[in-house]
Amino acid sequence: MAEKNAREKILKAADRLFGEIGFDAATTREIARKSGANKALIYYHFKNKEALFEAVFESYYQRLTETLQAPLMEQGDLRERMGRLIDTYIDFLSKNRNFARIVQREASGGRRRDTIRDHMIPVFKMGREIIREAYPKTRAGDLAAEQLLITFYGMIITYFNYSGVLESLLGDDPLSKKNIKLRKEHIAKMLDIVLDTIDS
């Protein structure tokens, strides 16, 4: 049990540091200090810092995949399921704020960009096929399914990645419950506008 707890503490400390300062700046010495473990214990549980990053990232994506599958598998038309999917994704990012920071940092030039790509491609392809099947007009053109996915992804993830800047612009905490609710409502409205256009 103690060994499992030590591993979890190491993962939590690594998650925090990877989110706050990035993979390259985070050292195993600092991870050991923040987790209360020694460096030897880190290497006992994880081959190296890269393996530790993979473990943190894999844990996020496993939870995210499980979280996002539920609304897609529920009953209802695609509009309803997409609405629930967006809400669920926003809730996930609200509870796992380091995830957005890690993805942003690595996707915009980090050495682990391929890891992010490999996790995103299957989800992206699945979403594209679901949308194309439900809305044949999205197979090509200015409302192509892939463009819609990129647009809605951007509307969601940017809000979390730039929350520090948005706080100054809004004069309020963008990640408060009230503002998260407003963000969900806004994106739901955008979804309705887009799907109404496709349906017309």
XYZ file of N, CA and C in Angstrom:
600
model
N 0.828 -1.199 0.000
C 0.000 0.000 0.000
C 0.871 1.261 0.000
N 1.937 1.252 0.836
C 2.832 2.412 0.913
C 3.498 2.669 -0.431
N 3.836 1.581 -1.125
C 4.475 1.712 -2.435
C 3.528 2.358 -3.442
N 2.255 1.946 -3.399
C 1.253 2.512 -4.291
C 1.042 3.991 -3.985
N 0.983 4.342 -2.690
C 0.811 5.733 -2.287
C 1.985 6.589 -2.746
N 3.197 6.048 -2.642
C 4.383 6.784 -3.089
C 4.306 7.050 -4.585
N 3.874 6.063 -5.349
C 3.738 6.226 -6.796
C 2.718 7.313 -7.126
N 1.602 7.310 -6.414
C 0.564 8.314 -6.646
C 1.062 9.711 -6.299
N 1.820 9.825 -5.206
C 2.362 11.128 -4.810
C 3.352 11.642 -5.852
N 4.141 10.740 -6.405
C 5.098 11.123 -7.455
C 4.338 11.610 -8.688
N 3.292 10.870 -9.074
C 2.484 11.271 -10.239
C 1.835 12.634 -10.026
N 1.309 12.887 -8.834
C 0.667 14.171 -8.546
C 1.674 15.319 -8.592
N 2.846 15.088 -8.032
C 3.880 16.129 -8.040
C 4.355 16.400 -9.464
N 4.524 15.348 -10.245
C 4.957 15.504 -11.639
C 3.883 16.230 -12.447
N 2.642 15.851 -12.235
C 1.527 16.505 -12.920
C 1.545 18.008 -12.641
N 1.690 18.357 -11.387
C 1.701 19.780 -10.998
C 2.848 20.526 -11.668
N 4.037 19.949 -11.625
C 5.204 20.634 -12.199
C 5.152 20.680 -13.719
N 4.741 19.599 -14.360
C 4.620 19.607 -15.827
C 3.616 20.679 -16.262
N 2.558 20.851 -15.476
C 1.567 21.865 -15.800
C 2.068 23.268 -15.555
N 2.773 23.473 -14.450
C 3.204 24.819 -14.069
C 4.407 25.312 -14.866
N 5.412 24.443 -15.060
C 6.653 24.927 -15.693
C 7.061 24.130 -16.936
N 6.356 23.062 -17.246
C 6.663 22.283 -18.438
C 7.603 21.126 -18.183
N 7.621 20.206 -19.129
C 8.433 18.994 -19.001
C 9.919 19.314 -18.882
N 10.412 20.166 -19.776
C 11.856 20.433 -19.818
C 12.361 21.083 -18.542
N 11.583 21.991 -17.973
C 12.028 22.703 -16.768
C 11.864 21.872 -15.497
N 10.933 20.949 -15.515
C 10.700 20.116 -14.325
C 11.854 19.115 -14.170
N 12.405 19.044 -12.980
C 13.501 18.101 -12.723
C 13.021 16.983 -11.805
N 13.676 15.843 -11.905
C 13.311 14.741 -11.012
C 13.628 15.110 -9.565
N 14.626 15.958 -9.354
C 14.951 16.403 -7.999
C 13.775 17.177 -7.393
N 13.187 18.084 -8.198
C 12.064 18.887 -7.702
C 10.810 18.026 -7.545
N 10.621 17.079 -8.471
C 9.486 16.160 -8.348
C 9.616 15.333 -7.072
N 10.839 14.880 -6.787
C 11.085 14.115 -5.564
C 10.797 14.972 -4.333
N 11.243 16.211 -4.357
C 11.028 17.105 -3.210
C 9.537 17.334 -2.958
N 8.794 17.606 -4.034
C 7.361 17.914 -3.882
C 6.533 16.676 -3.520
N 7.031 15.503 -3.901
C 6.285 14.275 -3.602
C 6.687 13.657 -2.268
N 7.791 14.135 -1.701
C 8.278 13.553 -0.455
C 8.980 12.231 -0.659
N 9.330 11.943 -1.915
C 10.033 10.685 -2.229
C 11.480 11.014 -2.599
N 12.326 10.010 -2.645
C 13.684 10.264 -3.123
C 13.773 9.915 -4.610
N 14.823 10.402 -5.260
C 14.954 10.199 -6.704
C 15.012 8.728 -7.072
N 15.631 7.930 -6.215
C 15.742 6.499 -6.507
C 14.356 5.862 -6.610
N 13.421 6.341 -5.774
C 12.065 5.803 -5.799
C 11.343 6.187 -7.094
N 11.645 7.387 -7.601
C 11.069 7.801 -8.891
C 11.530 6.851 -9.978
N 12.822 6.550 -10.002
C 13.352 5.659 -11.042
C 12.941 4.202 -10.824
N 12.579 3.876 -9.576
C 12.065 2.539 -9.302
C 10.692 2.356 -9.960
N 9.854 3.370 -9.824
C 8.499 3.300 -10.369
C 8.437 3.654 -11.856
N 9.343 4.531 -12.296
C 9.331 5.017 -13.673
C 10.759 4.976 -14.204
N 10.906 4.477 -15.388
C 12.248 4.282 -15.961
C 13.033 5.589 -16.031
N 12.356 6.675 -16.404
C 12.990 7.984 -16.538
C 11.905 9.062 -16.524
N 12.325 10.299 -16.706
C 11.361 11.400 -16.669
C 10.366 11.302 -17.815
N 10.817 10.816 -18.967
C 9.916 10.639 -20.114
C 8.805 9.639 -19.786
N 9.176 8.542 -19.119
C 8.183 7.533 -18.738
C 7.207 8.089 -17.706
N 7.700 8.954 -16.847
C 6.840 9.598 -15.857
C 5.846 10.526 -16.564
N 6.320 11.275 -17.540
C 5.421 12.142 -18.319
C 4.354 11.304 -19.019
N 4.775 10.206 -19.643
C 3.827 9.327 -20.341
C 2.764 8.804 -19.378
N 3.178 8.461 -18.152
C 2.227 7.946 -17.169
C 1.208 9.017 -16.777
N 1.678 10.248 -16.586
C 0.772 11.358 -16.264
C -0.191 11.584 -17.417
N 0.357 11.635 -18.612
C -0.450 11.933 -19.797
C -1.429 10.813 -20.098
N -0.981 9.571 -19.962
C -1.842 8.409 -20.221
C -3.013 8.384 -19.243
N -2.741 8.739 -18.007
C -3.799 8.779 -16.997
C -4.872 9.797 -17.386
N -4.445 10.970 -17.849
C -5.399 11.988 -18.291
C -6.244 11.482 -19.461
N -5.577 10.940 -20.464
C -6.312 10.533 -21.661
C -7.219 9.337 -21.413
N -6.816 8.462 -20.525
C -7.689 7.331 -20.184
C -8.966 7.850 -19.526
N -8.807 8.769 -18.571
C -9.979 9.340 -17.899
C -10.817 10.170 -18.861
N -10.151 10.925 -19.731
C -10.876 11.766 -20.685
C -11.678 10.906 -21.663
N -11.062 9.849 -22.186
C -11.759 8.965 -23.128
C -12.992 8.341 -22.479
N -12.823 7.847 -21.257
C -13.954 7.247 -20.538
C -15.050 8.283 -20.285
N -14.631 9.504 -19.950
C -15.572 10.580 -19.647
C -16.364 10.990 -20.881
N -15.697 11.084 -22.026
C -16.353 11.561 -23.236
C -17.171 10.485 -23.940
N -16.846 9.231 -23.702
C -17.608 8.154 -24.345
C -19.040 8.099 -23.826
N -19.218 8.396 -22.534
C -20.545 8.277 -21.916
C -21.608 9.110 -22.629
N -21.404 10.429 -22.843
C -22.457 11.198 -23.518
C -22.700 10.767 -24.957
N -21.672 10.264 -25.624
C -21.856 9.818 -27.003
C -22.674 8.532 -27.075
N -22.592 7.712 -26.034
C -23.284 6.426 -26.033
C -24.716 6.534 -25.506
N -25.061 7.681 -24.927
C -26.402 7.846 -24.362
C -27.442 7.970 -25.468
N -28.702 7.872 -25.056
C -29.816 8.015 -25.993
C -29.968 9.484 -26.385
N -30.671 9.716 -27.484
C -30.917 11.084 -27.932
C -30.308 11.315 -29.297
N -30.763 12.389 -29.961
C -30.190 12.688 -31.269
C -28.791 13.278 -31.103
N -28.108 13.443 -32.218
C -26.710 13.872 -32.152
C -26.583 15.260 -31.534
N -27.531 16.144 -31.803
C -27.481 17.483 -31.230
C -27.451 17.408 -29.697
N -28.318 16.589 -29.136
C -28.363 16.435 -27.680
C -27.064 15.826 -27.152
N -26.591 14.804 -27.832
C -25.361 14.136 -27.378
C -24.145 15.049 -27.495
N -24.093 15.843 -28.557
C -22.977 16.787 -28.711
C -23.018 17.850 -27.620
N -24.232 18.288 -27.273
C -24.372 19.252 -26.181
C -23.857 18.690 -24.879
N -24.221 17.438 -24.603
C -23.739 16.792 -23.373
C -22.226 16.563 -23.430
N -21.723 16.242 -24.611
C -20.288 16.037 -24.784
C -19.512 17.309 -24.472
N -19.990 18.434 -24.986
C -19.333 19.720 -24.731
C -19.341 20.039 -23.236
N -20.494 19.868 -22.592
C -20.586 20.111 -21.145
C -19.623 19.221 -20.370
N -19.565 17.958 -20.765
C -18.701 16.993 -20.080
C -17.229 17.354 -20.250
N -16.861 17.774 -21.459
C -15.467 18.149 -21.720
C -15.084 19.380 -20.907
N -15.977 20.365 -20.850
C -15.710 21.570 -20.057
C -15.570 21.209 -18.579
N -16.426 20.333 -18.093
C -16.328 19.899 -16.694
C -14.998 19.202 -16.429
N -14.562 18.371 -17.379
C -13.290 17.662 -17.227
C -12.133 18.663 -17.129
N -12.132 19.660 -18.019
C -11.061 20.656 -18.006
C -11.106 21.514 -16.752
N -12.315 21.770 -16.236
C -12.442 22.546 -14.998
C -11.813 21.808 -13.819
N -11.957 20.489 -13.812
C -11.433 19.686 -12.705
C -9.973 19.291 -12.906
N -9.489 19.357 -14.140
C -8.117 18.908 -14.467
C -7.386 20.024 -15.209
N -7.138 21.119 -14.516
C -6.621 22.324 -15.176
C -5.194 22.169 -15.696
N -4.420 21.312 -15.071
C -3.057 21.095 -15.574
C -3.057 20.418 -16.934
N -4.084 19.625 -17.206
C -4.163 18.913 -18.479
C -4.099 19.894 -19.646
N -4.917 20.943 -19.598
C -4.928 21.931 -20.681
C -3.570 22.612 -20.810
N -2.928 22.913 -19.678
C -1.609 23.568 -19.710
C -0.558 22.656 -20.352
N -0.587 21.392 -19.966
C 0.396 20.435 -20.502
C 0.197 20.267 -22.007
N -1.049 20.088 -22.434
C -1.336 19.909 -23.863
C -0.908 21.142 -24.648
N -1.256 22.326 -24.150
C -0.909 23.571 -24.840
C 0.597 23.701 -25.010
N 1.320 23.471 -23.934
C 2.776 23.646 -23.969
C 3.433 22.648 -24.929
N 3.013 21.400 -24.857
C 3.644 20.379 -25.693
C 3.202 20.478 -27.153
N 1.940 20.816 -27.383
C 1.436 20.905 -28.756
C 2.029 22.083 -29.509
N 2.449 23.111 -28.777
C 2.974 24.302 -29.440
C 4.498 24.313 -29.497
N 5.083 23.140 -29.552
C 6.524 23.076 -29.763
C 7.283 22.178 -28.819
N 6.586 21.531 -27.906
C 7.261 20.615 -26.992
C 7.732 19.360 -27.708
N 8.633 18.658 -27.068
C 9.191 17.453 -27.687
C 8.213 16.286 -27.679
N 7.119 16.434 -26.939
C 6.135 15.363 -26.859
C 4.898 15.634 -27.705
N 5.041 16.435 -28.739
C 3.916 16.765 -29.619
C 3.350 15.500 -30.270
N 4.217 14.553 -30.612
C 3.756 13.307 -31.233
C 2.861 12.510 -30.284
N 3.145 12.564 -28.996
C 2.320 11.861 -28.011
C 0.905 12.422 -28.013
N 0.805 13.744 -28.049
C -0.503 14.395 -28.081
C -1.228 14.046 -29.372
N -0.515 14.115 -30.485
C -1.116 13.788 -31.781
C -1.651 12.360 -31.786
N -0.866 11.426 -31.285
C -1.269 10.021 -31.293
C -2.522 9.772 -30.453
N -2.701 10.549 -29.382
C -3.894 10.408 -28.556
C -5.108 11.086 -29.186
N -4.873 12.171 -29.917
C -5.979 12.951 -30.461
C -6.546 12.384 -31.759
N -5.720 11.769 -32.579
C -6.166 11.314 -33.901
C -7.362 10.360 -33.832
N -7.344 9.315 -32.995
C -8.508 8.404 -32.969
C -9.798 9.110 -32.543
N -9.705 10.017 -31.563
C -10.887 10.740 -31.092
C -11.402 11.663 -32.193
N -10.480 12.334 -32.868
C -10.843 13.252 -33.949
C -11.544 12.495 -35.084
N -10.975 11.363 -35.473
C -11.557 10.577 -36.566
C -12.937 10.052 -36.201
N -13.098 9.603 -34.956
C -14.391 9.103 -34.519
C -15.433 10.224 -34.564
N -15.075 11.399 -34.039
C -15.992 12.535 -34.052
C -16.372 12.951 -35.456
N -15.390 12.961 -36.341
C -15.652 13.353 -37.735
C -16.636 12.398 -38.402
N -16.460 11.101 -38.176
C -17.357 10.128 -38.804
C -18.772 10.201 -38.237
N -18.885 10.424 -36.933
C -20.209 10.545 -36.308
C -20.954 11.754 -36.880
N -20.258 12.876 -36.998
C -20.889 14.097 -37.524
C -21.242 13.928 -38.998
N -20.349 13.359 -39.778
C -20.616 13.154 -41.214
C -21.821 12.243 -41.441
N -21.927 11.225 -40.605
C -23.039 10.293 -40.769
C -24.378 10.963 -40.446
N -24.393 11.763 -39.388
C -25.637 12.418 -38.977
C -25.979 13.609 -39.869
N -24.941 14.285 -40.380
C -25.145 15.491 -41.186
C -24.324 15.374 -42.479
N -24.895 14.773 -43.522
C -24.147 14.572 -44.777
C -23.563 15.857 -45.371
N -24.161 17.008 -45.086
C -23.636 18.278 -45.606
C -22.245 18.595 -45.065
N -21.850 17.908 -43.998
C -20.550 18.198 -43.385
C -19.411 17.377 -43.993
N -19.706 16.665 -45.079
C -18.655 15.851 -45.705
C -17.630 16.704 -46.434
N -18.004 17.942 -46.779
C -17.078 18.851 -47.465
C -17.608 20.278 -47.324
N -16.800 21.237 -47.759
C -17.262 22.617 -47.785
C -16.937 23.386 -46.523
N -17.565 24.568 -46.406
C -17.221 25.456 -45.300
C -17.785 25.016 -43.951
N -18.612 23.985 -43.958
C -19.100 23.397 -42.708
C -18.645 21.936 -42.587
N -17.487 21.652 -43.135
C -16.932 20.294 -43.077
C -16.746 19.867 -41.619
N -17.005 18.600 -41.365
C -16.963 18.069 -39.998
C -15.635 18.358 -39.308
N -14.530 18.201 -40.039
C -13.230 18.429 -39.399
C -13.054 19.885 -38.979
N -13.585 20.818 -39.803
C -13.494 22.231 -39.447
C -14.357 22.540 -38.221
N -15.517 21.928 -38.145
C -16.389 22.130 -36.985
C -15.728 21.612 -35.708
N -15.103 20.445 -35.789
C -14.419 19.892 -34.621
C -13.299 20.809 -34.154
N -12.505 21.306 -35.094
C -11.405 22.208 -34.751
C -11.942 23.487 -34.118
N -13.024 24.028 -34.691
C -13.614 25.264 -34.174
C -14.111 25.095 -32.744
N -14.872 24.036 -32.489
C -15.409 23.849 -31.149
C -14.322 23.475 -30.150
N -13.336 22.722 -30.597
C -12.197 22.416 -29.731
C -11.511 23.717 -29.319
N -11.297 24.592 -30.293
C -10.658 25.874 -30.007
C -11.469 26.729 -29.056
N -12.784 26.751 -29.243
C -13.646 27.553 -28.367
C -13.579 27.069 -26.920
N -13.374 25.788 -26.753
C -13.339 25.232 -25.399
C -11.950 25.349 -24.793
N -10.950 24.824 -25.478
C -9.620 24.722 -24.876
C -8.961 26.085 -24.686
N -9.200 27.030 -25.609
C -8.602 28.360 -25.495
C -9.055 29.061 -24.222
N -10.300 28.844 -23.854
C -10.843 29.473 -22.652
C -10.029 29.086 -21.422
N -9.584 27.836 -21.373
C -8.801 27.360 -20.230
C -7.326 27.749 -20.365
N -6.780 27.644 -21.568
C -5.373 27.966 -21.759
C -5.062 29.430 -21.483
N -6.013 30.313 -21.765
C -5.781 31.749 -21.609
C -6.617 32.345 -20.486
N -6.957 31.530 -19.512
C -7.800 32.019 -18.413
C -7.144 33.175 -17.662
N -5.813 33.169 -17.555
C -5.114 34.265 -16.876
C -5.296 35.592 -17.594
N -5.244 35.559 -18.919
C -5.455 36.763 -19.723
C -6.927 37.157 -19.679
N -7.808 36.182 -19.793
C -9.251 36.461 -19.796
C -9.705 37.077 -18.486
N -9.036 36.724 -17.399
C -9.405 37.310 -16.107
C -9.268 38.827 -16.140
N -8.213 39.304 -16.769
C -8.017 40.753 -16.895
C -9.061 41.364 -17.824
N -9.381 40.652 -18.913
C -10.349 41.179 -19.877
C -11.763 41.209 -19.296
N -12.121 40.158 -18.545
C -13.468 40.055 -17.995
C -13.622 40.801 -16.675
N -12.495 41.025 -15.992
C -12.559 41.618 -14.658
C -13.152 40.658 -13.643
N -13.024 39.365 -13.920
C -13.624 38.336 -13.070
C -12.890 37.026 -13.352
N -13.001 36.087 -12.433
C -12.370 34.777 -12.609
C -13.130 33.979 -13.666
N -12.520 33.737 -14.839
C -13.219 32.990 -15.891
C -13.512 31.549 -15.514
N -12.819 31.027 -14.496
C -13.002 29.637 -14.107
C -13.922 29.479 -12.898
N -14.595 30.556 -12.513
C -15.589 30.440 -11.441
C -16.778 29.633 -11.958
N -17.569 29.085 -11.055
C -18.740 28.290 -11.453
C -19.679 29.119 -12.329
N -19.871 30.368 -11.954
C -20.778 31.242 -12.704
C -20.294 31.417 -14.139
N -18.996 31.695 -14.313
C -18.465 31.933 -15.654
C -18.330 30.658 -16.477
N -18.058 29.544 -15.834
C -18.046 28.259 -16.553
C -19.448 27.971 -17.084
N -20.473 28.243 -16.268
C -21.861 28.048 -16.698
C -22.179 28.942 -17.902
N -21.739 30.201 -17.850
C -21.963 31.111 -18.976
C -21.247 30.629 -20.230
N -20.048 30.095 -20.038
C -19.292 29.585 -21.189
C -20.017 28.405 -21.827
N -20.514 27.495 -20.993
C -21.270 26.350 -21.509
C -22.488 26.821 -22.303
N -23.200 27.794 -21.758
C -24.405 28.294 -22.425
C -24.072 28.938 -23.763
N -22.955 29.673 -23.798
C -22.538 30.324 -25.040
C -22.194 29.289 -26.111
N -21.409 28.292 -25.738
C -21.010 27.278 -26.713
C -22.220 26.456 -27.158
N -23.162 26.204 -26.249
C -24.395 25.501 -26.627
C -25.159 26.312 -27.673
N -25.167 27.636 -27.503
C -25.840 28.494 -28.476
C -25.127 28.434 -29.821
N -23.800 28.453 -29.795
C -23.024 28.351 -31.038
C -23.300 27.025 -31.743
N -23.413 25.957 -30.954
C -23.726 24.639 -31.521
C -25.093 24.668 -32.197
N -26.075 25.265 -31.534
C -27.416 25.365 -32.129
C -27.381 26.136 -33.446
N -26.650 27.235 -33.465
C -26.573 28.059 -34.679
C -25.970 27.252 -35.833
N -24.886 26.552 -35.537
C -24.216 25.767 -36.569
C -25.107 24.642 -37.060
N -25.716 23.892 -36.154
C -26.542 22.758 -36.559
C -27.832 23.208 -37.244
N -28.367 24.350 -36.828
C -29.536 24.896 -37.533
C -29.175 25.262 -38.970
N -27.980 25.790 -39.149
C -27.506 26.145 -40.502
C -27.350 24.887 -41.355
N -26.783 23.842 -40.763
C -26.613 22.583 -41.488
C -27.959 21.975 -41.848
N -28.904 22.058 -40.918
C -30.226 21.454 -41.126
C -31.077 22.222 -42.147
N -30.749 23.484 -42.382
C -31.606 24.319 -43.243
C -31.446 23.961 -44.730
